[in-house]
Each structure stands twice: as C-alpha cells, then as structure tokens.
Short mmCIF file of C-alpha atoms in Angstrom, two decimals:
data_model
loop_
_atom_site.label_atom_id
_atom_site.label_comp_id
_atom_site.label_asym_id
_atom_site.label_seq_id
_atom_site.Cartn_x
_atom_site.Cartn_y
_atom_site.Cartn_z
CA MET A 141 28.86 286.48 91.96
CA LEU A 142 26.57 285.99 94.90
CA PRO A 143 26.56 288.76 97.58
CA ALA A 144 28.57 287.89 100.72
CA PRO A 145 26.30 287.37 103.66
CA SER A 146 26.88 289.49 106.79
CA MET A 147 27.34 287.93 110.17
CA GLN A 148 25.54 289.27 113.21
CA GLU A 149 25.70 287.96 116.71
CA THR A 150 22.59 287.92 118.83
CA GLN A 151 22.59 288.79 122.47
CA THR A 152 22.84 286.07 125.09
CA ILE A 153 19.52 284.49 126.00
CA GLU A 154 18.89 282.88 129.36
CA SER A 155 16.15 280.35 129.50
CA PRO A 156 14.49 280.14 132.96
CA SER A 157 13.18 276.86 134.26
CA ILE A 158 11.44 275.54 137.38
CA PRO A 159 14.07 274.29 139.89
CA SER A 160 13.71 270.76 141.33
CA ARG A 161 14.77 269.40 144.72
CA SER A 162 17.94 267.93 143.48
CA SER A 163 18.90 271.13 141.85
CA THR A 164 18.25 273.07 145.10
CA SER A 165 20.53 270.87 147.18
CA THR A 166 23.20 271.13 144.60
CA GLN A 167 23.02 274.90 144.67
CA ASP A 168 23.34 274.87 148.51
CA ARG A 169 26.45 272.68 148.38
CA SER A 170 27.99 274.84 145.71
CA SER A 171 27.34 278.02 147.71
CA THR A 172 28.95 276.53 150.87
CA ALA A 173 31.95 275.42 148.95
CA GLY A 174 32.18 278.85 147.43
CA GLN A 175 32.32 280.52 150.83
CA THR A 176 35.14 278.28 152.06
CA SER A 177 37.23 278.81 148.98
CA SER A 178 36.57 282.50 148.47
CA THR A 179 39.75 283.42 150.27
CA ALA A 180 41.95 281.33 147.97
CA PRO A 181 43.18 282.94 144.71
CA GLN A 182 41.56 281.45 141.59
CA PRO A 183 43.36 281.25 138.22
CA SER A 184 41.62 283.01 135.33
CA LYS A 185 40.17 280.72 132.66
CA PRO A 186 39.20 281.70 129.09
CA THR A 187 35.53 281.85 128.41
CA PRO A 188 34.59 278.83 126.25
CA ILE A 189 32.82 279.45 122.96
CA ILE A 190 29.51 277.66 123.03
CA PRO A 191 28.57 276.35 119.61
CA PRO A 192 25.04 277.00 118.40
CA LEU A 193 23.18 273.96 119.68
CA ALA A 194 19.53 273.15 119.38
CA LYS A 195 17.51 274.49 122.29
CA SER A 196 16.43 271.79 124.75
CA THR A 197 12.73 271.85 125.45
CA GLY A 198 12.33 268.53 127.26
CA PRO A 199 10.95 268.26 130.79
CA GLY A 200 13.41 268.93 133.59
CA SER A 201 15.80 270.89 131.37
CA GLY A 202 17.59 273.64 133.20
CA SER A 203 18.41 277.11 132.03
CA VAL A 204 20.66 277.09 128.93
CA VAL A 205 22.82 280.02 127.96
CA ARG A 206 23.46 280.25 124.21
CA ARG A 207 25.37 282.39 121.79
CA MET A 208 23.33 282.45 118.55
CA ARG A 209 24.42 283.39 115.00
CA ARG A 210 22.44 283.85 111.79
CA ILE A 211 23.14 284.79 108.14
CA ILE A 212 21.45 287.85 106.67
CA ALA A 213 21.75 288.24 102.86
CA GLU A 214 22.49 291.66 101.46
CA ASP A 215 19.98 290.99 98.61
CA ALA A 216 16.54 290.50 100.08
CA GLU A 217 15.36 288.68 96.94
CA TRP A 218 18.31 286.30 96.77
CA SER A 219 17.46 282.61 96.82
CA LEU A 220 19.44 279.51 96.06
CA ALA A 221 16.58 278.22 93.92
CA ILE A 222 17.07 280.82 91.16
CA VAL A 223 20.74 280.12 90.53
CA PRO A 224 20.86 278.67 86.96
CA LEU A 225 22.82 275.56 86.19
CA LEU A 226 26.11 275.90 84.39
CA THR A 227 24.59 274.03 81.43
CA GLU A 228 21.85 276.63 81.14
CA LEU A 229 24.37 279.45 81.29
CA CYS A 230 26.35 277.83 78.47
CA ILE A 231 23.22 277.39 76.34
CA GLN A 232 22.28 281.04 76.87
CA HIS A 233 25.77 282.09 75.79
CA ILE A 234 25.62 279.92 72.64
CA VAL A 235 22.23 281.34 71.67
CA LYS A 236 23.38 284.91 72.26
CA ASN A 237 26.51 284.51 70.13
CA PHE A 238 25.17 282.05 67.56
CA GLN A 239 25.51 284.43 64.62
CA ASN A 240 29.24 284.96 65.18
CA ASN A 241 30.05 281.53 66.60
CA PRO A 242 27.45 278.93 65.58
CA ILE A 243 27.86 275.89 67.83
CA LEU A 244 25.30 273.14 67.33
CA LYS A 245 26.56 269.82 66.02
CA GLN A 246 29.03 269.44 68.91
CA LEU A 247 26.24 269.52 71.51
CA LEU A 248 24.26 266.64 72.92
CA PRO A 249 20.84 266.10 71.30
CA GLU A 250 18.92 267.48 74.27
CA HIS A 251 21.15 270.56 74.36
CA GLN A 252 20.78 271.04 70.59
CA LYS A 253 17.01 271.08 71.03
CA LYS A 254 17.22 273.76 73.71
CA VAL A 255 19.48 275.92 71.55
CA LEU A 256 17.17 275.57 68.52
CA ASN A 257 14.11 276.45 70.58
CA HIS A 258 15.66 279.78 71.58
CA LEU A 259 17.27 280.79 68.27
CA SER A 260 15.80 283.81 66.51
CA PRO A 261 14.12 283.18 63.11
CA ASP A 262 15.80 286.37 61.87
CA LEU A 263 19.32 284.92 61.81
CA PRO A 264 21.15 285.29 58.46
CA LEU A 265 20.56 282.41 56.03
CA ALA A 266 24.32 282.16 55.52
CA VAL A 267 24.50 280.90 59.11
CA THR A 268 21.41 278.68 59.32
CA ALA A 269 20.82 277.29 55.80
CA ASN A 270 23.35 274.46 55.76
CA LEU A 271 23.63 274.04 59.53
CA ILE A 272 20.06 273.70 60.83
CA ASP A 273 17.82 270.88 59.62
CA ASP A 274 15.35 270.95 62.51
CA GLU A 275 11.83 271.31 61.09
CA SER A 276 10.47 273.11 64.16
CA TYR A 277 12.95 275.94 63.65
CA TRP A 278 12.04 276.37 59.98
CA ARG A 279 8.37 276.20 60.88
CA ARG A 280 8.86 279.20 63.14
CA CYS A 281 10.66 280.98 60.30
CA CYS A 282 7.78 280.32 57.90
CA THR A 283 4.92 281.22 60.22
CA GLN A 284 6.62 284.45 61.27
CA ARG A 285 7.08 285.57 57.66
CA TRP A 286 3.94 284.28 55.93
CA PRO A 287 0.57 284.26 57.70
CA VAL A 288 -0.79 281.40 55.57
CA CYS A 289 1.42 278.36 55.14
CA HIS A 290 0.42 275.27 53.11
CA VAL A 291 3.34 272.98 53.79
CA ASP A 292 1.66 270.14 51.87
CA ASN A 293 2.34 272.07 48.66
CA HIS A 294 6.05 271.79 49.41
CA GLY A 295 6.41 268.10 50.08
CA GLY A 296 5.57 268.46 53.77
CA SER A 297 8.96 270.07 54.50
CA TRP A 298 9.07 273.42 56.28
CA LYS A 299 12.67 274.03 55.26
CA ARG A 300 11.88 273.40 51.60
CA MET A 301 8.83 275.66 51.91
CA PHE A 302 10.90 278.50 53.37
CA PHE A 303 13.52 278.48 50.60
CA GLU A 304 11.00 278.03 47.78
CA LEU A 305 8.85 280.93 48.98
CA HIS A 306 11.90 283.07 49.69
CA LEU A 307 13.25 282.47 46.18
CA GLU A 308 9.80 283.10 44.70
CA ASN A 309 9.62 286.44 46.50
CA LEU A 310 13.00 287.50 45.10
CA LEU A 311 11.98 286.57 41.55
CA LYS A 312 8.61 288.34 41.77
CA HIS A 313 10.25 291.62 42.75
CA PHE A 314 13.31 291.44 40.49
CA ILE A 315 13.52 294.42 38.11
CA PRO A 316 15.82 293.86 35.09
CA ASN A 317 18.61 296.41 34.71
CA THR A 318 17.83 297.70 38.20
CA THR A 319 18.10 294.84 40.70
CA ASP A 320 21.51 293.26 41.15
CA PRO A 321 21.41 289.63 39.85
CA ALA A 322 23.71 288.65 42.70
CA VAL A 323 20.74 289.00 45.04
CA ILE A 324 19.37 285.78 43.56
CA LEU A 325 22.55 283.98 42.53
CA ASN A 326 24.12 284.38 45.98
CA LEU A 327 21.23 282.35 47.37
CA LEU A 328 22.09 279.33 45.21
CA PRO A 329 24.74 277.75 47.51
CA LEU A 330 22.24 277.96 50.37
CA CYS A 331 19.09 276.63 48.69
CA ARG A 332 20.29 274.31 45.91
CA ASN A 333 19.62 271.16 47.97
CA TYR A 334 16.13 272.16 49.11
CA VAL A 335 14.32 273.83 46.21
CA ARG A 336 12.22 271.38 44.18
CA ALA A 337 9.77 273.82 42.59
CA ILE A 338 9.78 277.41 41.32
CA ARG A 339 6.32 278.97 41.16
CA VAL A 340 6.30 282.60 40.02
CA ASP A 341 3.05 284.33 39.04
CA GLN A 342 4.70 287.67 38.23
CA PHE A 343 7.70 288.86 36.25
CA LEU A 344 8.41 292.56 36.30
CA PRO A 345 9.65 294.24 33.09
CA PRO A 346 12.48 296.78 33.05
CA VAL A 347 11.74 300.28 34.23
CA GLN A 348 10.72 302.44 31.28
CA LEU A 349 12.55 305.73 31.39
CA PRO A 350 11.37 308.64 29.24
CA ALA A 351 13.38 308.95 26.05
CA PRO A 352 15.60 312.04 25.88
CA PRO A 353 14.58 314.72 23.35
CA ARG A 354 16.33 314.63 20.01
CA GLY A 355 18.28 317.72 19.01
CA GLY A 356 16.79 320.13 21.52
CA ASP A 357 13.07 320.88 21.52
CA GLN A 358 10.67 318.22 20.36
CA SER A 359 7.34 319.28 18.94
CA ASP A 360 4.08 317.73 20.04
CA SER A 361 3.48 316.62 16.48
CA GLY A 362 6.44 314.22 16.59
CA SER A 363 5.60 310.62 15.78
CA GLU A 364 5.73 308.08 18.58
CA GLY A 365 7.29 305.56 16.24
CA GLU A 366 10.42 307.69 16.00
CA MET A 367 11.30 306.92 19.62
CA GLU A 368 12.96 303.61 20.40
CA GLU A 369 10.94 301.39 22.65
CA PRO A 370 12.90 300.06 25.64
CA ALA A 371 13.60 296.35 25.82
CA MET A 372 10.87 294.49 27.71
CA ASP A 373 12.79 291.28 28.36
CA HIS A 374 12.30 289.77 31.80
CA TYR A 375 14.64 288.00 34.20
CA GLN A 376 16.44 285.10 32.52
CA LEU A 377 16.22 281.89 34.53
CA ASP A 378 19.08 279.99 32.90
CA ASN A 379 21.77 280.50 35.56
CA LEU A 380 19.35 279.96 38.41
CA VAL A 381 17.84 276.74 37.07
CA ALA A 382 21.27 275.39 36.15
CA GLY A 383 22.30 275.72 39.80
CA LEU A 384 19.26 273.88 41.20
CA SER A 385 20.22 270.24 40.87
CA HIS A 386 16.91 268.89 42.24
CA LEU A 387 14.42 271.12 40.41
CA GLU A 388 11.30 269.20 39.35
CA GLU A 389 8.61 271.83 38.77
CA LEU A 390 8.60 275.15 36.91
CA ASP A 391 5.34 277.14 37.09
CA LEU A 392 5.56 280.59 35.46
CA VAL A 393 3.32 283.51 34.51
CA TYR A 394 4.78 286.43 32.58
CA GLY A 395 2.72 289.35 33.75
CA VAL A 396 2.24 291.87 36.56
CA LYS A 397 -0.16 291.53 39.46
CA ASP A 398 -2.00 294.44 41.06
CA CYS A 399 -0.79 297.00 38.54
CA GLY A 400 -3.87 299.14 39.17
CA MET A 401 -3.91 302.47 37.36
CA ASN A 402 -0.46 301.73 35.87
CA PHE A 403 -1.89 299.11 33.50
CA GLU A 404 -0.16 298.77 30.13
CA TRP A 405 -0.24 295.90 27.66
CA ASN A 406 3.56 295.86 27.64
CA LEU A 407 3.48 294.63 31.23
CA PHE A 408 2.10 291.33 29.91
CA LEU A 409 4.49 290.80 27.03
CA PHE A 410 6.33 287.47 26.71
CA THR A 411 9.07 288.39 24.26
CA TYR A 412 10.88 286.15 21.79
CA ARG A 413 14.07 286.57 23.77
CA ASP A 414 12.21 285.41 26.86
CA CYS A 415 10.90 282.46 24.87
CA HIS A 416 14.28 281.35 23.48
CA SER A 417 15.96 281.72 26.87
CA LEU A 418 13.23 279.74 28.61
CA ALA A 419 13.33 277.02 25.95
CA ALA A 420 17.08 276.57 26.44
CA THR A 421 16.58 276.53 30.21
CA VAL A 422 13.99 273.74 30.27
CA LYS A 423 15.94 271.72 27.73
CA ALA A 424 19.03 271.78 29.94
CA CYS A 425 17.11 270.89 33.10
CA HIS A 426 17.05 267.10 32.89
CA THR A 427 15.31 266.71 36.26
CA LEU A 428 12.25 268.77 35.27
CA LYS A 429 8.99 266.81 35.55
CA ILE A 430 6.34 269.56 35.45
CA PHE A 431 6.43 272.62 33.20
CA ARG A 432 3.63 275.19 33.36
CA LEU A 433 3.53 278.44 31.39
CA THR A 434 0.06 279.97 31.67
CA ARG A 435 -1.56 283.37 31.07
CA SER A 436 1.47 284.63 29.16
CA LYS A 437 0.13 285.24 25.62
CA VAL A 438 2.02 282.30 24.16
CA ASP A 439 1.07 282.03 20.50
CA ASP A 440 1.77 279.30 17.94
CA ASP A 441 5.31 280.41 17.11
CA LYS A 442 6.40 280.64 20.74
CA ALA A 443 4.67 277.37 21.59
CA ARG A 444 6.58 275.62 18.80
CA ILE A 445 9.87 277.04 20.10
CA LEU A 446 9.15 275.78 23.59
CA ILE A 447 7.83 272.37 22.55
CA ARG A 448 10.77 271.79 20.20
CA SER A 449 13.10 272.08 23.19
CA LEU A 450 11.07 269.44 25.07
CA LEU A 451 11.27 266.71 22.43
CA ASP A 452 12.88 263.56 23.89
CA HIS A 453 13.10 265.18 27.32
CA PRO A 454 14.18 262.44 29.75
CA ALA A 455 11.93 263.35 32.71
CA LEU A 456 9.04 265.63 31.62
CA GLU A 457 5.64 264.25 32.64
CA GLU A 458 3.29 267.25 32.65
CA LEU A 459 2.97 270.18 30.22
CA ASP A 460 0.50 272.98 30.94
CA LEU A 461 0.13 275.76 28.35
CA SER A 462 -3.42 276.71 29.27
CA HIS A 463 -4.90 280.23 29.00
CA ASN A 464 -2.72 281.30 26.08
CA LEU A 465 -3.14 281.97 22.35
CA ILE A 466 -2.17 278.58 20.94
CA GLY A 467 -3.92 277.48 17.75
CA ASP A 468 -3.73 274.51 15.41
CA ARG A 469 -0.01 274.84 14.63
CA GLY A 470 0.80 274.76 18.30
CA ALA A 471 -1.52 271.78 18.77
CA ARG A 472 0.33 269.92 16.01
CA ALA A 473 3.59 270.58 17.83
CA ALA A 474 2.04 269.22 21.02
CA ALA A 475 0.90 266.13 19.14
CA LYS A 476 4.46 265.55 17.98
CA LEU A 477 5.62 265.87 21.57
CA LEU A 478 3.26 263.02 22.55
CA SER A 479 5.20 260.76 20.23
CA HIS A 480 8.64 261.92 21.40
CA SER A 481 8.36 262.06 25.17
CA ARG A 482 6.99 260.32 28.24
CA LEU A 483 4.34 262.98 28.76
CA ARG A 484 1.47 261.90 31.01
CA VAL A 485 -0.54 265.15 31.37
CA LEU A 486 -1.25 267.68 28.61
CA ASN A 487 -3.28 270.81 29.31
CA LEU A 488 -4.22 273.15 26.43
CA ALA A 489 -7.34 274.60 28.04
CA ASN A 490 -8.60 278.04 27.01
CA ASN A 491 -6.62 278.39 23.78
CA GLN A 492 -7.59 278.63 20.12
CA VAL A 493 -7.38 274.98 19.04
CA ARG A 494 -9.88 274.02 16.34
CA ALA A 495 -10.72 270.86 14.39
CA PRO A 496 -7.35 270.51 12.54
CA GLY A 497 -5.45 270.74 15.81
CA ALA A 498 -7.80 268.19 17.40
CA HIS A 499 -7.18 265.84 14.44
CA SER A 500 -3.43 266.01 15.08
CA LEU A 501 -3.89 265.29 18.77
CA ALA A 502 -6.27 262.42 18.02
CA HIS A 503 -3.79 260.81 15.62
CA ALA A 504 -1.06 260.93 18.26
CA LEU A 505 -3.48 259.73 20.95
CA GLY A 506 -4.36 256.63 18.95
CA HIS A 507 -0.75 255.44 19.09
CA ASN A 508 0.19 256.76 22.54
CA SER A 509 0.77 254.60 25.59
CA ASN A 510 1.79 257.17 28.20
CA LEU A 511 -0.74 260.03 28.30
CA ILE A 512 -3.35 259.66 31.06
CA SER A 513 -4.94 263.17 31.04
CA LEU A 514 -5.90 265.47 28.14
CA ASN A 515 -7.55 268.83 28.78
CA LEU A 516 -8.95 270.77 25.80
CA ARG A 517 -11.54 272.79 27.73
CA LEU A 518 -12.63 276.14 26.28
CA ASN A 519 -11.36 275.63 22.73
CA CYS A 520 -13.45 275.24 19.59
CA ILE A 521 -12.80 271.77 18.17
CA GLU A 522 -16.53 271.24 17.33
CA ASP A 523 -17.94 267.90 16.27
CA GLU A 524 -15.26 267.29 13.66
CA GLY A 525 -12.53 267.39 16.27
CA GLY A 526 -14.68 265.65 18.89
CA GLN A 527 -15.39 262.72 16.59
CA ALA A 528 -11.69 262.39 15.75
CA LEU A 529 -10.86 262.11 19.43
CA ALA A 530 -13.68 259.62 19.96
CA HIS A 531 -12.29 257.39 17.20
CA ALA A 532 -8.84 257.54 18.84
CA LEU A 533 -10.30 256.32 22.13
CA HIS A 534 -11.34 253.06 20.46
CA THR A 535 -7.68 252.05 20.32
CA ASN A 536 -6.16 254.07 23.15
CA LYS A 537 -5.70 252.01 26.32
CA CYS A 538 -4.07 254.49 28.70
CA LEU A 539 -6.08 257.74 28.85
CA THR A 540 -8.08 258.06 32.07
CA THR A 541 -9.21 261.73 32.06
CA LEU A 542 -10.68 263.67 29.11
CA HIS A 543 -11.96 267.25 29.40
CA LEU A 544 -13.85 268.60 26.36
CA GLY A 545 -16.06 271.17 28.08
CA GLY A 546 -17.03 274.27 26.12
CA ASN A 547 -16.04 273.06 22.65
CA GLU A 548 -19.30 273.42 20.65
CA LEU A 549 -19.89 269.66 20.67
CA SER A 550 -23.31 268.18 19.85
CA GLU A 551 -25.12 264.90 19.21
CA PRO A 552 -22.71 263.35 16.62
CA THR A 553 -19.86 263.47 19.11
CA ALA A 554 -22.10 262.06 21.85
CA THR A 555 -23.08 259.16 19.61
CA LEU A 556 -19.47 258.13 19.02
CA LEU A 557 -18.58 258.60 22.70
CA SER A 558 -21.44 256.29 23.67
CA GLN A 559 -19.80 253.58 21.55
CA VAL A 560 -16.49 254.28 23.29
CA LEU A 561 -18.11 253.81 26.69
CA THR A 562 -19.17 250.26 25.83
CA ILE A 563 -15.64 249.07 24.97
CA ASN A 564 -13.21 251.39 26.76
CA THR A 565 -12.04 250.16 30.17
CA THR A 566 -9.49 252.82 31.09
CA LEU A 567 -11.46 256.10 31.11
CA THR A 568 -12.52 257.11 34.61
CA SER A 569 -13.47 260.78 34.05
CA ILE A 570 -15.11 262.61 31.11
CA ASN A 571 -16.24 266.24 31.06
CA LEU A 572 -18.69 267.38 28.36
CA SER A 573 -20.16 270.34 30.23
CA CYS A 574 -21.19 273.55 28.46
CA ASN A 575 -21.80 271.85 25.11
CA HIS A 576 -24.93 271.17 23.04
CA ILE A 577 -25.34 267.42 23.49
CA GLY A 578 -29.15 267.60 23.29
CA LEU A 579 -31.89 265.19 24.32
CA ASP A 580 -31.01 262.46 21.82
CA GLY A 581 -27.33 262.78 22.59
CA GLY A 582 -28.10 262.32 26.29
CA LYS A 583 -30.05 259.14 25.54
CA GLN A 584 -27.13 257.80 23.51
CA LEU A 585 -24.72 258.45 26.38
CA LEU A 586 -27.12 256.76 28.83
CA GLU A 587 -27.20 253.70 26.60
CA GLY A 588 -23.42 253.60 26.54
CA MET A 589 -23.25 253.88 30.32
CA SER A 590 -25.41 250.81 30.73
CA ASP A 591 -22.47 248.64 29.63
CA ASN A 592 -19.69 250.66 31.29
CA LYS A 593 -18.27 249.58 34.63
CA THR A 594 -15.17 251.79 34.93
CA LEU A 595 -16.29 255.42 34.45
CA LEU A 596 -16.49 257.23 37.81
CA GLU A 597 -17.07 260.87 36.79
CA PHE A 598 -19.17 262.19 33.92
CA ASP A 599 -19.85 265.94 33.92
CA LEU A 600 -22.83 266.85 31.70
CA ARG A 601 -23.87 270.15 33.26
CA LEU A 602 -25.30 272.78 30.91
CA SER A 603 -25.24 270.36 27.97
CA ASP A 604 -28.98 270.40 27.13
CA ILE A 605 -29.66 266.75 27.99
CA ALA A 606 -32.87 265.56 29.66
CA GLN A 607 -33.02 265.63 33.41
CA GLU A 608 -34.04 261.98 33.48
CA SER A 609 -31.02 260.95 31.41
CA GLU A 610 -28.72 262.93 33.65
CA TYR A 611 -30.22 261.29 36.75
CA LEU A 612 -29.90 257.74 35.38
CA ILE A 613 -26.32 258.38 34.29
CA GLY A 614 -25.62 259.59 37.82
CA GLN A 615 -27.06 256.36 39.24
CA ALA A 616 -24.82 254.29 36.98
CA LEU A 617 -21.79 256.31 38.13
CA CYS A 618 -22.71 255.69 41.78
CA ALA A 619 -22.82 251.96 41.11
CA ASN A 620 -19.41 252.10 39.42
CA ARG A 621 -17.91 254.04 42.32
CA GLU A 622 -19.28 251.57 44.86
CA ALA A 623 -17.87 248.67 42.86
CA ALA A 624 -14.49 250.42 42.69
CA ARG A 625 -14.57 250.96 46.45
CA GLN A 626 -15.31 247.30 47.05
CA ARG A 627 -12.45 246.30 44.76
CA ALA A 628 -10.10 248.54 46.72
CA LEU A 629 -11.25 247.08 50.05
CA ASN A 630 -11.33 243.44 48.91
CA PRO A 631 -8.78 242.79 46.16
CA SER A 632 -9.24 239.04 46.62
CA HIS A 633 -12.71 239.18 45.03
CA LEU A 634 -11.01 239.49 41.66
CA MET A 635 -9.81 235.91 42.02
CA SER A 636 -11.87 233.16 40.46
CA PRO A 637 -14.08 231.11 42.76
CA VAL A 638 -12.02 227.98 42.18
CA THR A 639 -8.80 229.77 43.09
CA ALA A 640 -10.30 231.50 46.09
CA LYS A 641 -12.11 228.48 47.50
CA GLY A 642 -9.95 225.68 46.31
CA PRO A 643 -11.11 222.61 44.41
CA GLU A 644 -13.71 220.57 46.24
CA SER A 645 -13.29 222.56 49.43
CA PRO A 646 -15.64 221.33 52.15
CA VAL A 647 -18.47 223.59 53.23
CA GLY A 648 -18.80 224.46 56.92
#
C-alpha cells in the first residue's frame, strides 16, 4: 500500500506590481466611498477559499493573493514509475509458488514465456517433466548441470539431452544391493517419452564385504578358495528398457572408470548372468536400432548368447562388439546374423577373429543385400581371410565401407582387391593401413584404381607401398571425389544428351 501523502499549507504570498493610472483613480474612489460608509454597520462575510490557480505573469497584472497547497510523500524514494503492473505481480506470484501450484498452460503465450524465463532449473522433475516443453528452460537446466553440452548427440533436443544424461548418471553410480532400484524406476513415468538412447560407460559391481571368519579364529594359512566370492552381477536393465517405449540406442561398457589404486580385475567382469539378462532385454526391445557392447571382455560364448537373441530382430541396424575377446565362433554367429536380420553396420574391430571367422563372414557377405559397413580392424584374418572377403566383393552389391587395417595382409590380398576395384561400383571407402601390402601390391592397387570411378577413400598408410603409387592413387581419389561433387550439384548430367537436349533441338 502506498504511503498517504501529507498536506501542508503554505503561507499567503502577495505579489507586488507597478500601479497604473487607472488603478490609482480607482483606489481614490474606493477610499472616498469607504470614508462615507464607515459609519454604517457592515455585515460579516465568510472569507472565500481561493483555489490554487496558476500565477499570472502577464503585463499589467495586479497583485494576486494565493493560498497554495502541495503534496509531500512520506517516502522520499517513492515514485509512480516503479509501481509494477498487476500482471507482473501475478507472474511473480506464480513463479514463487510454482512448485506447490504449477500454473502454466492456462496463461497467455507471452505470460507463459515470462514465467518460464524466471523459473529455477532446480525445480523437482515431478513438477516440470511432463508440464514444460520449452527448450530454453531445459537448455538452462543442462548448462547449469553439465559444463559441456553436445545437444547434437541427442537429436538437437535439450529436453531429451537432460533426461538421457540424468538417467546415465543414475546408472553409472548405481551400486547393486546398496542403491535402491526405485531411484531409477521412479524416473520412468517422467522420462519414458524423451529418452531415445542409453549410453553408459561404467557399471559398478556390488560392494565386496570381507567374509566373516569361520568357527572363530582363522589362521593365515587358510586357503582363499575356501571363502565364497561375492556375486559380481551388475544392474539389470530389463525393467528400465521395458519402460522406455522409444528406445533406439543402447551403448554399454561393463567396467569401472577412474578406479585408481583400487584396481581389481573383478571390476571389469561381464558375468553370464549379466549376459543372459542383457540378451533377454535387447530381444524384447523391438524399437532398438543400435546395440553397442564394447570393452567388456565378451568372449565367444557370451557373443553367441547375445547374437542368438538378435536373430530376426525387427529393427536392429547396427551391432558393435569391438574391443572384446571374440574369436572365430563368435564371428560365425555374426555371419549367421547377417542372414537373419536387416543389419547394416557390423563392427568387430580389435577382437580375435582369424581366417576361419573371416571365411564365415565372407560367405554371408556374398549373399547379403543389407550390410553397408564391415569393420574387422585389428584382428588377424591374414591373406586367407582377406582373399575370401575379396572374392565375396565380386558379387556383393551393397557394401560401401570396408576396414581391414592391421590384419597381417600382404600382396595376394592386394592383387584380388585390385580386381574388385575394376568391377565393383558400390565401395566408397577401403582401409588397408598397417598391413604389409608391399611395392608390388601397391602397383596392383594402382592399376585397379585406374578403372575405378566410385572409390572416394583409400587408406594405405604404413602398408609398405611405394610413395609414387600412394601419390597416384591419391590423385585418382581426388578425381573421383570431384566427379561425385559434380554429380551432386548437377544431377541432370546423368541424363543422356538426347534426353537432355531433345531431338533435333536448334542451336542458339
């Protein structure tokens, strides 16, 4: 309430002026009349209240007697300009009480924007998750919590980014048999419509408590095998994934980051129970398109369990089992998957695949029409496996990217690949780096490139080929890239001259 102003009357002010002739004569007549009538009794009249009029300053103005009034505020800093509008007061009240009484959808759009701009990013998710869709608000939530934010990795949505990173943080710090599972499951009703990917690069094992002594004192000579080892199973994702109806990507690493001096091999153990649970989880998730399980010591047996659950999966497009312990048996399972799925990307880099496994993959590749990328980097398929893959590329018409770096390949594989380059029109990228192609092998590849017009990338670093061959291959790749750029800019040049020009079209 504004302070009541105080009223103060000013003293009467008489304004002198220079008398004129007319005014002098008038004063004389008034004084004479006053003398003649002084003897007669005069009735008393009330003094009139003169309203505050503007002071006359024109020429010839006589003396004016005024009674002035002015308002003096009790608050010296009070000003009408700082009185907020009623709308602003209402918005401030809504913001202040938003947690207990969230009012947003009932407001006009411009008022909604003002409320959202003043809301705290620390409000409970139970209040904001399903009520606020404004991206600017969720951007403030993300930037306040994480100093580095790559929103492009989350579909360009700040709200999706917030819930995916928040869920990832809960999973990374979940300790089995210690953390309450409700911490994660209670988040499901709030994030089920926004989470598209789960990327977790750490799963903590259960806390290992020291085993109690058996029957009193235990001697130092007791065998360690007599004590039961605690279960090392990690958090099971089945209930969480089942509640995420739009999940498309699952990227997992079973291990511990920054363990420091507490390093133990058990911290990096992907158990069979973990494997069976994860296999059932991905099999039931019919929306899953990308499945990555890397750096988790997945061997042949566990790889077969996982791949068996992915056979005839309706949506899976990418499988990444790189940096594990998968050998030929696991590669054979992956080859079977190529024939029973719509897989487009297969990554088995840095495993233990040898020639028999490469033969299985080559056989499946020869009859496959979906796979566009195969990565076998850092295995040991040698020339036997490399030649098998080269033979498959004679008939394959869909593969665009092949990575065979670091596989002990040499000239025989290069010779067959040079033949592939002359007839294959789908491959755009080949990597043969860190092999032993040799001088003659480099010349063979250069000869194959002379007839190839589609290959855009050919990595031959550290492969023992001649510098001249590498340079000329690079020139051919530049020509192919320029031709591809021109095709992208001018698609009409693919038309025949007759179709483009028209029959007997006049010149000029």
